Short mmCIF file of C-alpha atoms in Angstrom, two decimals:
data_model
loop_
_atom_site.label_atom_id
_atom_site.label_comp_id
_atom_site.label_asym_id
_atom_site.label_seq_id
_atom_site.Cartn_x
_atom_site.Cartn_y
_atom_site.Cartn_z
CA UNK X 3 -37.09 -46.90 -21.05
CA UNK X 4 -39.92 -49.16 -21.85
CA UNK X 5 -43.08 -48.05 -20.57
CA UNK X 6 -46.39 -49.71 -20.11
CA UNK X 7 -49.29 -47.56 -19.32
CA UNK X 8 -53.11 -48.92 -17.90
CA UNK X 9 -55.88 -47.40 -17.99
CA UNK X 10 -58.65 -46.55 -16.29
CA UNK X 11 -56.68 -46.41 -12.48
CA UNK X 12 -60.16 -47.17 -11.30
CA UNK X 13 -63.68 -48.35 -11.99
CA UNK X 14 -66.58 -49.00 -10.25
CA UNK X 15 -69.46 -50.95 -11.72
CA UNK X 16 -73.03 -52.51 -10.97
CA UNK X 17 -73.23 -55.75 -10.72
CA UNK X 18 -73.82 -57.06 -14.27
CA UNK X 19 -72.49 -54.01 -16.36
CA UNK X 20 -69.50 -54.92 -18.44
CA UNK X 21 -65.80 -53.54 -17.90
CA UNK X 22 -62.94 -52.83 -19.73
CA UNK X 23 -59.04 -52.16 -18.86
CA UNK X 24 -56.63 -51.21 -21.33
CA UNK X 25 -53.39 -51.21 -21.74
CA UNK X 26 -50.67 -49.30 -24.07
CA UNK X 27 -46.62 -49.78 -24.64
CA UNK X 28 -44.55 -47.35 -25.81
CA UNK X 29 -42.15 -50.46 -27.77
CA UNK X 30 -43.79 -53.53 -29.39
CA UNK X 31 -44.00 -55.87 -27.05
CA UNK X 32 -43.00 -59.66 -27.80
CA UNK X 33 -45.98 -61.01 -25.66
CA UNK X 34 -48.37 -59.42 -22.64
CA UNK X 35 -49.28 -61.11 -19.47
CA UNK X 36 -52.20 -60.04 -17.75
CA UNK X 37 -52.93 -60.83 -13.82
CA UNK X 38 -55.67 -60.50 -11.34
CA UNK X 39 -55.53 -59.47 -7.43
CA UNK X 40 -57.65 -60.10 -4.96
CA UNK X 41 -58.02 -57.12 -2.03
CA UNK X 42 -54.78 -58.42 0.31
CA UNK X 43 -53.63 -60.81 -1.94
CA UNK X 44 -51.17 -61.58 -4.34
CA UNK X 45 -50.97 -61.45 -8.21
CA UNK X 46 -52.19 -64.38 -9.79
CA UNK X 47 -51.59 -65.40 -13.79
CA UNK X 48 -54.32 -65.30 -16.31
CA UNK X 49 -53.18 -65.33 -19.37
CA UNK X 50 -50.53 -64.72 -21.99
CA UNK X 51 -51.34 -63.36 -25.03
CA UNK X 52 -47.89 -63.55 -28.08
CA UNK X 53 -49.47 -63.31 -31.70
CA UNK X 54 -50.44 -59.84 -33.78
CA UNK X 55 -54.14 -59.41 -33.22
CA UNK X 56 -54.94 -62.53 -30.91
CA UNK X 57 -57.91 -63.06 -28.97
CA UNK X 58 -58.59 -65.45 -25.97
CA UNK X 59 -61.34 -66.36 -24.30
CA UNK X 60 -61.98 -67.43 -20.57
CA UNK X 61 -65.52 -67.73 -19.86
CA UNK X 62 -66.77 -64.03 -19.39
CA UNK X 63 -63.02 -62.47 -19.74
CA UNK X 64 -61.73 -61.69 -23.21
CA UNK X 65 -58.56 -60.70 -23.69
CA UNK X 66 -56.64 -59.09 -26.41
CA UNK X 67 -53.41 -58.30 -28.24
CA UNK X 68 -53.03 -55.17 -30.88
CA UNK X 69 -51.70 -55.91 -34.48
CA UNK X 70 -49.65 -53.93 -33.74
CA UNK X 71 -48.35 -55.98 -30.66
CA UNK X 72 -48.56 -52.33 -28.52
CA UNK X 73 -51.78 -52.62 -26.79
CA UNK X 74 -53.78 -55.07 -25.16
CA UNK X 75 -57.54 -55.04 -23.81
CA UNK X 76 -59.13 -57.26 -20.98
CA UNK X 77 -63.11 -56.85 -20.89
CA UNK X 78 -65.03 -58.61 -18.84
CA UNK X 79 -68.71 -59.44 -19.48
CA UNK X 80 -71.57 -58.95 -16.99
CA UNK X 81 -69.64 -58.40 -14.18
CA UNK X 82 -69.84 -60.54 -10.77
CA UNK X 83 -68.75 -59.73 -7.07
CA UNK X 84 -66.31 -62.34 -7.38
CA UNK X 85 -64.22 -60.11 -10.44
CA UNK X 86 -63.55 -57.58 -7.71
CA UNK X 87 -59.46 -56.99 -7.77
CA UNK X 88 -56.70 -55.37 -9.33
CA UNK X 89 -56.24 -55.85 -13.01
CA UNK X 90 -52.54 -55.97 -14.24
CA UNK X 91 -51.00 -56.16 -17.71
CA UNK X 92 -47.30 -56.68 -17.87
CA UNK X 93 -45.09 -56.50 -21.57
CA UNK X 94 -42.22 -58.25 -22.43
CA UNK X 95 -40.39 -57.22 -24.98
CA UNK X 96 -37.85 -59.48 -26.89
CA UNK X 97 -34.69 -57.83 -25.45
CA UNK X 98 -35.53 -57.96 -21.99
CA UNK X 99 -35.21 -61.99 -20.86
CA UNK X 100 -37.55 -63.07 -18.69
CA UNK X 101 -38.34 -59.53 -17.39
CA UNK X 102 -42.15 -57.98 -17.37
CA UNK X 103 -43.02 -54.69 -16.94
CA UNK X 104 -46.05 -54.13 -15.55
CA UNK X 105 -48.80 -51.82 -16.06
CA UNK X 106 -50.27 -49.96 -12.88
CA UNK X 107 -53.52 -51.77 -12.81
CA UNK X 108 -57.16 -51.10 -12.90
CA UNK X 109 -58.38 -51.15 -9.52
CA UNK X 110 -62.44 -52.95 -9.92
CA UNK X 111 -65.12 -52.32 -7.86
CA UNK X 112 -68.32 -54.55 -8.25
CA UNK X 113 -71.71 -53.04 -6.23
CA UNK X 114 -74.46 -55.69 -5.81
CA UNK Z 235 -46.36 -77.76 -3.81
CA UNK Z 236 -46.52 -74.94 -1.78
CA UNK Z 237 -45.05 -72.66 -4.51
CA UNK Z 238 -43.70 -69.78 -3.94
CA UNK Z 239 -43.53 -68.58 -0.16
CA UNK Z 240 -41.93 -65.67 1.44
CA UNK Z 241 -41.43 -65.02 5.16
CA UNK Z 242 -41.38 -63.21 7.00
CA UNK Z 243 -45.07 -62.18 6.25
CA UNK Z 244 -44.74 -58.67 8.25
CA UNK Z 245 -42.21 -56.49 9.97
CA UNK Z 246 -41.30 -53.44 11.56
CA UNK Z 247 -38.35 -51.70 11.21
CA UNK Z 248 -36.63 -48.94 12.45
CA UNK Z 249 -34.55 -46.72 9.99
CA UNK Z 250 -31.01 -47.69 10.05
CA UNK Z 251 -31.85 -51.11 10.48
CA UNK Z 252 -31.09 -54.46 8.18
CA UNK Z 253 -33.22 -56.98 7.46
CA UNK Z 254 -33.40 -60.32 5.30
CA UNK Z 255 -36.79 -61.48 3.44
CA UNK Z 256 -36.33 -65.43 2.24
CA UNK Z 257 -38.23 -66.12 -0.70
CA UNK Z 258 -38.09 -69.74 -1.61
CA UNK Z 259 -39.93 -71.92 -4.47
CA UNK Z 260 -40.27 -75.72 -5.14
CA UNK Z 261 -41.12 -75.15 -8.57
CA UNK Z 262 -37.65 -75.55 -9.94
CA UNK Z 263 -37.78 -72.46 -11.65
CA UNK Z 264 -34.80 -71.05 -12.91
CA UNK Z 265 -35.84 -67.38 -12.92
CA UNK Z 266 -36.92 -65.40 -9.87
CA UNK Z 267 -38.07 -61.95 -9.16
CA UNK Z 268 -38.17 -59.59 -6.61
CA UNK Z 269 -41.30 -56.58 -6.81
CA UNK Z 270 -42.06 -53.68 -4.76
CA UNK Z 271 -45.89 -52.71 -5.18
CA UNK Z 272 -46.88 -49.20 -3.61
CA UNK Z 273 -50.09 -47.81 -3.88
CA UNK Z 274 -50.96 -45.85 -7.22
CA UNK Z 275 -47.00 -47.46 -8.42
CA UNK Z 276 -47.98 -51.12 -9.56
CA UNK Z 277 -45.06 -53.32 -9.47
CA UNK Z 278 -41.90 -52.24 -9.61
CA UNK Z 279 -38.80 -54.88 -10.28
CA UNK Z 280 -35.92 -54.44 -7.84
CA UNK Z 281 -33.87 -57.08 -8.92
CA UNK Z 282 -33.82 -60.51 -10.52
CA UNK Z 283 -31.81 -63.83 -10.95
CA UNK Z 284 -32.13 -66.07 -14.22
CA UNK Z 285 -29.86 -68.46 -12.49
CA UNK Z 286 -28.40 -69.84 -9.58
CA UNK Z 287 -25.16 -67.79 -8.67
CA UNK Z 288 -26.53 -64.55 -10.92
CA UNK Z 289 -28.38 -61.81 -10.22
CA UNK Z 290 -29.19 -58.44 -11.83
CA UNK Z 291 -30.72 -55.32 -11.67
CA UNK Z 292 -34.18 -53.86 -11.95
CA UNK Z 293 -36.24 -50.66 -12.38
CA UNK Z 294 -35.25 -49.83 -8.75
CA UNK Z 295 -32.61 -51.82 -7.01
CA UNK Z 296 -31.07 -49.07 -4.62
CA UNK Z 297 -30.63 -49.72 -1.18
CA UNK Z 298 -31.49 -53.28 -1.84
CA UNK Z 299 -29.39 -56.30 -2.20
CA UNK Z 300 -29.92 -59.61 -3.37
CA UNK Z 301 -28.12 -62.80 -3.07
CA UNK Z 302 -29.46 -66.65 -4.80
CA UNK Z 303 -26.99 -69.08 -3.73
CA UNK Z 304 -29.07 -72.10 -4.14
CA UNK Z 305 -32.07 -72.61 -6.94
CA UNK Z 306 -34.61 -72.07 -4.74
CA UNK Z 307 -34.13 -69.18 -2.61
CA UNK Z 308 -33.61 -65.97 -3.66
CA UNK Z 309 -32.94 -63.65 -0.69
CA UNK Z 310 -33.30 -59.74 0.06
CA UNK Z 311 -31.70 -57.63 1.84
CA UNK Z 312 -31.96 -54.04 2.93
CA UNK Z 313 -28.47 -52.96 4.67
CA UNK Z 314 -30.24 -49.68 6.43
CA UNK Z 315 -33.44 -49.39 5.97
CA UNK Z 316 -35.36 -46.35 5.38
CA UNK Z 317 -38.79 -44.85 5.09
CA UNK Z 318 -38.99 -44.80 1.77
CA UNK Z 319 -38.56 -48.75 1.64
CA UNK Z 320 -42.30 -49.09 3.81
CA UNK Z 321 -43.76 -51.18 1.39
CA UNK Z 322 -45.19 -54.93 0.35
CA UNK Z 323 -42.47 -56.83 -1.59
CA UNK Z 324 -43.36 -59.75 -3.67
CA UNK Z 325 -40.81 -62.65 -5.24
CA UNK Z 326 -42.04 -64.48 -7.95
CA UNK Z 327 -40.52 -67.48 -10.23
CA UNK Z 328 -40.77 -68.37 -13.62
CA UNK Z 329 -39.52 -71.27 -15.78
CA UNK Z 330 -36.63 -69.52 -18.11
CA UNK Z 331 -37.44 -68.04 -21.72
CA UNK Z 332 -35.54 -70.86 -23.67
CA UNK Z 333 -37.49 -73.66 -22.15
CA UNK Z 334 -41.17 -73.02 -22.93
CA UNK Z 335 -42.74 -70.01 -24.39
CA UNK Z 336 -45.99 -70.53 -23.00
CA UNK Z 337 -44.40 -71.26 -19.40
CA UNK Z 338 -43.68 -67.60 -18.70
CA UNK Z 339 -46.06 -66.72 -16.30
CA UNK Z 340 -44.89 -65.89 -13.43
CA UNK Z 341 -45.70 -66.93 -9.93
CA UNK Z 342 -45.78 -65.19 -6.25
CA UNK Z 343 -45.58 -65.44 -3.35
CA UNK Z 344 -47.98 -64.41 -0.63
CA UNK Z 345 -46.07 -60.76 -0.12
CA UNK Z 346 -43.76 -59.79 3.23
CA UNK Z 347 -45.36 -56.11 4.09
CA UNK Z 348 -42.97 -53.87 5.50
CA UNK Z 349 -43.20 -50.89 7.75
CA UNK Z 350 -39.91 -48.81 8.38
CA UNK Z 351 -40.07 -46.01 11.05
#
């Protein structure tokens, strides 16, 4: 079945280094989600990426999506305390309606 | 809104024993989910409803049922539970794939954490 790896399982950064997740299907995917948790929290939406080679923006987070429509990126700039959480892409791919499959996250860890 | 919200927000269990979680949104979603999230596993789908009256299965439904007789709830139930169930379920909702493309996030609840003994 459709897989979705993520990688790396962890990281731990300094304050103000940059950090990157990534994020591989083994299909093409017909869009990626990616979502953030907080420690004891819940998943919470960022963003959804759909077209060959797109790129969004959210203030220091840039996100990704292969031409290929296989792999996605999230890469955060200058890290802060406050990006501490669990990083999670999830594909969808067209024959699956309304289901995501989700990535096992990048666990970030943010030392002042 | 309150969204999506789950209860109950912890339990204990012995094995053997049933238990319903209530998962209910005010959204007016049409789809909603129902995730298992063990450490090191991400989240896993145990089943999922596109509709009032309809459910399906996910990457793990066994020893799980699931049962959406109004829009809003989506209920699930473990008949006997077991060890191997200990874990923090999420439900999450979604607006359906025909009505806006850009509406598929999906949204969840606070988690129910379970412990089975």
């Amino acid at each position: 079945g459709q897989q979705v790896m993520q990688i790396p399982q962890y990281q731990h950064v300094q304050e103000g280094e940059d950090f990157t997740t990534y994020c591989n299907s083994s299909t093409t995917l017909s869009n990626i989600q990616w979502y953030k948790q907080r420690p004891g929290g819940h998943p919470v939406f960022l963003i959804q990426l759909v077209k060959s080679g797109e790129v969004k923006k959210q203030k220091r987070l840039t996100f990704q999506f292969g031409e290929a429509k296989k792999n996605s990126s999230l890469h955060i700039t200058a890290t802060q305390t406050t990006d501490v959480g669990t990083y999670f892409c999830a594909g969808r791919n067209g024959g699956s309606q309304g289901n995501l499959i989700f990535g096992k996250g990048t666990k970030l860890s943010v030392k002042p | 809104n309150a969204g999506v919200t789950q209860t109950p927000k912890f339990r204990v269990l012995k094995t053997g024993q049933s238990m319903t979680l209530l998962c209910a949104q005010d959204m007016n979603h049409e789809y909603m989910y129902w995730y298992r999230q063990d450490p090191g596993m991400g989240l896993r789908l145990i089943h999922y409803s596109v509709g009032e009256g309809t459910t399906a299965k996910g990457e793990v439904p066994d020893g799980y049922n699931v049962s959406r007789l109004k829009k809003q709830n989506f209920l699930l139930g473990l008949e006997s539970a077991a060890p191997s169930q200990t874990s923090v379920y999420f439900c999450a909702s979604s607006y359906s794939s025909n009505f806006r493309r850009e509406s598929l996030s999906q949204y969840f609840g606070p988690g129910t954490r379970l412990l089975v003994l």
